[in-house]
Short mmCIF file of C-alpha atoms in Angstrom, two decimals:
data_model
loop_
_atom_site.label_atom_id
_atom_site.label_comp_id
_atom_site.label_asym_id
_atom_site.label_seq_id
_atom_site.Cartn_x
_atom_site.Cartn_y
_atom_site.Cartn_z
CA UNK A 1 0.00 0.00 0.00
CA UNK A 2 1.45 3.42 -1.15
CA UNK A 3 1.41 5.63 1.97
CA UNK A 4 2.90 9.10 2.46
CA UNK A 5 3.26 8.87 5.98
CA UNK A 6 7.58 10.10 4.36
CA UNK A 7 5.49 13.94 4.14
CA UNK A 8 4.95 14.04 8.13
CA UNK A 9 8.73 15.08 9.44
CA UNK A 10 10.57 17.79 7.86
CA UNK A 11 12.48 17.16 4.98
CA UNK A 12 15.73 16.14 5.93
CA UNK A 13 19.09 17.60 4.61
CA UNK A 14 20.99 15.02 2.09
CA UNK A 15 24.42 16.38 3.46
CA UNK A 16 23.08 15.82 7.03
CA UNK A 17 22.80 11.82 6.26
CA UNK A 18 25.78 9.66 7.83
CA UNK A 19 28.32 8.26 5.79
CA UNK A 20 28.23 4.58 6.39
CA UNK A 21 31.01 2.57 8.34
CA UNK A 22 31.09 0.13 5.96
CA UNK A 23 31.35 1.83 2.37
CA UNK A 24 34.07 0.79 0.31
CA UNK A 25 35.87 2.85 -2.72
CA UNK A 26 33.82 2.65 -6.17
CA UNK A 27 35.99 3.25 -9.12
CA UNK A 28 35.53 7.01 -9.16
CA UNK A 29 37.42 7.87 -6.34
CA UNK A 30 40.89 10.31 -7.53
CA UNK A 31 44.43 8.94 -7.01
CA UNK A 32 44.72 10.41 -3.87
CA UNK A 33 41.49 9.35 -2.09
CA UNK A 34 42.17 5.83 -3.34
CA UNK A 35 46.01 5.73 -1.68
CA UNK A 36 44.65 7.75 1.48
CA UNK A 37 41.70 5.04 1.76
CA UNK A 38 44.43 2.52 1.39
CA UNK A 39 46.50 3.56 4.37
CA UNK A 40 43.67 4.36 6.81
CA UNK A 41 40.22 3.22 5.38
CA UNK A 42 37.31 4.45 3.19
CA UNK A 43 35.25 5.72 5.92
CA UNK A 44 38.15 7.71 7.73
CA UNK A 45 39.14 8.96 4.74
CA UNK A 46 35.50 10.01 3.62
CA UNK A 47 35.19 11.87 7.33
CA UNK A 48 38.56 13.57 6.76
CA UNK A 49 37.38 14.82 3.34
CA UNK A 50 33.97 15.85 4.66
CA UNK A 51 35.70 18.01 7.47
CA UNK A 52 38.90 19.14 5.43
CA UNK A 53 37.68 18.67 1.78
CA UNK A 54 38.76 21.76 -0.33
CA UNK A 55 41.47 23.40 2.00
CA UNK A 56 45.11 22.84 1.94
CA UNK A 57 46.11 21.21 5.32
CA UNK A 58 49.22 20.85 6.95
CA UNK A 59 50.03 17.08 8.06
CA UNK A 60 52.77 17.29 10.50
CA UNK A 61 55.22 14.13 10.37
CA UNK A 62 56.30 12.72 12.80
CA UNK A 63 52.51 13.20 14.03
CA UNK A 64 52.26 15.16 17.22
CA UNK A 65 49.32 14.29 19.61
CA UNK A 66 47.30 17.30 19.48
CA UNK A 67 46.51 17.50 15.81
CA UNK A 68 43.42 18.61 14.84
CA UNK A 69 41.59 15.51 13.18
CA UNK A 70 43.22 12.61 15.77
CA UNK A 71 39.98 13.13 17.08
CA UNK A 72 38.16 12.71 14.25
CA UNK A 73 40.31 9.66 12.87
CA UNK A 74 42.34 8.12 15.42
CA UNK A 75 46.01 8.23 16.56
CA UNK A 76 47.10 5.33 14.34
CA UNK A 77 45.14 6.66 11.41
CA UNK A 78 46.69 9.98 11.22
CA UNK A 79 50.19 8.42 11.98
CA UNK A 80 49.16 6.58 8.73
CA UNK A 81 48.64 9.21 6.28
CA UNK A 82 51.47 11.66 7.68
CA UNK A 83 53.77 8.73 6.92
CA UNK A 84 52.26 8.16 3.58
CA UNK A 85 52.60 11.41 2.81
CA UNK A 86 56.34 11.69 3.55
CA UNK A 87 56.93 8.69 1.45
CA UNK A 88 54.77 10.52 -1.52
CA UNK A 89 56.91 13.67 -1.17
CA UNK A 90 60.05 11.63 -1.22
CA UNK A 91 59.25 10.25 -4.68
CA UNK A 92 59.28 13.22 -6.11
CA UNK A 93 55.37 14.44 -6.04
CA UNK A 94 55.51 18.15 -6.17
CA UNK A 95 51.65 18.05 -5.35
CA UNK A 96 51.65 16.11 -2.46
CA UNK A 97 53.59 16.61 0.88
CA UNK A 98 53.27 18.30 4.33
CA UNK A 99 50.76 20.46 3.18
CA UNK A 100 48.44 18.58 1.31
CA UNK A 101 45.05 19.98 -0.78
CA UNK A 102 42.29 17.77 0.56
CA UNK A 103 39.59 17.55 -2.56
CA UNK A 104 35.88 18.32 -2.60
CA UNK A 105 34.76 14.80 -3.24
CA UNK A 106 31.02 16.15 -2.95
CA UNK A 107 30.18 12.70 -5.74
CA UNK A 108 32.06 10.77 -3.49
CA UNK A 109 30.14 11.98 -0.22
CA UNK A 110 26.97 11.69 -1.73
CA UNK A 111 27.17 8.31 -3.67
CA UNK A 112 28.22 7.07 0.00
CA UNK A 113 25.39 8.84 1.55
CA UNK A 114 23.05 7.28 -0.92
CA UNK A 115 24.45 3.78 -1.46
CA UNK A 116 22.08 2.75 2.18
CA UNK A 117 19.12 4.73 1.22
CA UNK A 118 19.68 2.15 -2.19
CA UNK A 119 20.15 -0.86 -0.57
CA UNK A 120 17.14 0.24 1.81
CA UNK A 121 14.98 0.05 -1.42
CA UNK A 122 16.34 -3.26 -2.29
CA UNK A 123 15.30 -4.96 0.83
CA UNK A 124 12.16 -3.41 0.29
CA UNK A 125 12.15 -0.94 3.50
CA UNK A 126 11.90 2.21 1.49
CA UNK A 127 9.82 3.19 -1.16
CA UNK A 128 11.47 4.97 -4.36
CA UNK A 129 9.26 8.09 -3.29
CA UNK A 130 10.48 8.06 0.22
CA UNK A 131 14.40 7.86 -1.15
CA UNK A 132 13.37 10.41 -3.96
CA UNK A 133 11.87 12.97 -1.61
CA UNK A 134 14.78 12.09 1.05
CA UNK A 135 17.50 12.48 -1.11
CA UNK A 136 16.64 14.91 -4.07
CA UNK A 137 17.24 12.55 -6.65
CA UNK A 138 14.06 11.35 -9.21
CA UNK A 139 12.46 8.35 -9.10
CA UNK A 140 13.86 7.20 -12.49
CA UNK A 141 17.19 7.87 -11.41
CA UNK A 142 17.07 5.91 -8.05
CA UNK A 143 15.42 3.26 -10.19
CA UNK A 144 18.05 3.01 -12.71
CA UNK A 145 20.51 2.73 -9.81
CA UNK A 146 18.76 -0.04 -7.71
CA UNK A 147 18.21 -2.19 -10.68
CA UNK A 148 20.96 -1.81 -13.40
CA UNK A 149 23.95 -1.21 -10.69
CA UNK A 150 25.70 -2.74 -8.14
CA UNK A 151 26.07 0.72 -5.98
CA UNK A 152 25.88 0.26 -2.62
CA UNK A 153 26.04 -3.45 -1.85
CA UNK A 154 28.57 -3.93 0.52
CA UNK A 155 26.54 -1.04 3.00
CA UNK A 156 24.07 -1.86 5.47
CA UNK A 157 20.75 -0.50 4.39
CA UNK A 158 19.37 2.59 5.79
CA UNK A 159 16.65 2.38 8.38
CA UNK A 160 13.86 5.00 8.14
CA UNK A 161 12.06 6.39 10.40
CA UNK A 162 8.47 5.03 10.32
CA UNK A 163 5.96 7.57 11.50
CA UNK A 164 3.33 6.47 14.15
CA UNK A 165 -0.03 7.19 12.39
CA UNK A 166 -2.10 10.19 14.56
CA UNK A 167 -5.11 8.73 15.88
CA UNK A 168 -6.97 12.29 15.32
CA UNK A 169 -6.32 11.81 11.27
CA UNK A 170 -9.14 10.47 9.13
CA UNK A 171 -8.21 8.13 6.56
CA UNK A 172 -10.71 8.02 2.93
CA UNK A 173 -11.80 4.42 4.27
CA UNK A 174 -13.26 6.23 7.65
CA UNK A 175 -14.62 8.58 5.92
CA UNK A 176 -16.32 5.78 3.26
CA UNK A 177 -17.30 3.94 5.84
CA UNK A 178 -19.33 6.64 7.49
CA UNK A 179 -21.07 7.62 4.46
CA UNK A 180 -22.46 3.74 3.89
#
C-alpha cells in the first residue's frame, strides 16, 4: 500500500545523512582518495574529506598528539597518512607533501550517503518516493541505480524512520465507511 506517511517530518538535509562505516571505494574515487583510503580506510578517509575537503592542510610528520583531526580519525590513522605522505613527497610528487590539498569529493560523499538509502529500497524498506523525496534525486534515477547497478552493496541499508499514524487523522476508508 502506497502511503505518504515520508510527508509528516521535515524534509531532511541530504548532506546531514551519515556516511556509512562500511562503504568501500567505487571506481571514481581520484588517485589520492584511493592511496589515502588505502592507508587508513574508506570511511576515515570520507570523514577527513567531509571536514577538510577543499582546503590545503598541513600534516605534520612525525605526528604530534594534538593534531586537529586525531579526534576525528584516530592516533594510528593519522600516523598513517602523515607517513604516507612523507613517502609521496620523497618520490618526487611536487603536489603532495606536508601540506596537502584535501579535494571536494562532494560525488564521493553523496554516492556514500546514498548507497544505504539504495540498498534500503532493495530490501524493500523504502519506497522509491520516500528515497526520492529524502535524497533529491528522481524516481527514475534511483530506479536506474537499484536495478541496473551494483552501488551500494557492501553497505548496510538505511533504516527510516516510520511515522506512528495520529489517531486524530481520518483516513478516505473512515470517511467511506461513514457515508455507507
Amino acid at each position: 500500500m502506497l502511503t505518504n506517511d515520508h510527508l509528516k517530518a521535515p524534509r531532511p538535509r541530504f548532506d546531514d545523512l551519515p556516511i556509512p562505516q562500511d562503504v568501500a571505494e567505487d571506481g571514481g574515487w581520484s588517485e589520492f582518495m584511493s592511496g589515502l583510503a588505502g592507508q587508513i580506510g574508506a570511511y576515515k578517509a570520507l570523514m577527513l574529506i567531509k571536514h577538510v575537503g577543499g582546503q590545503r592542510i598541513h600534516v605534520p610528520h612525525p605526528m604530534p598528539d594534538d593534531w586537529f583531526a586525531i579526534g576525528l580519525i584516530g592516533k594510528s590513522a593519522a600516523e598513517a597518512i602523515s607517513l604516507y605522505l612523507c613517502k609521496r613527497n620523497e618520490a618526487g610528487d611536487r603536489n603532495i607533501g606536508h601540506m596537502v590539498s584535501f579535494p571536494v569529493a562532494e560525488n564521493e560523499l553523496n554516492a556514500a550517503r546514498l548507497h544505504p538509502i539504495i540498498q534500503a529500497i532493495r530490501a524493500k524498506t523504502m519506497s522509491y518516493n520516500e528515497a526520492a523525496w529524502m535524497t533529491g534525486y528522481s524516481v527514475r534515477h534511483l530506479c536506474y541505480i537499484a536495478s541496473a547497478t551494483a552501488r551500494g552493496r557492501s553497505v548496510k541499508a538505511f533504516s527510516p524512520k516510520k511515522f506512528a499514524d495520529d489517531p486524530r487523522q481520518i483516513t478516505i476508508f473512515d470517511v467511506i465507511e461513514e457515508a455507507a
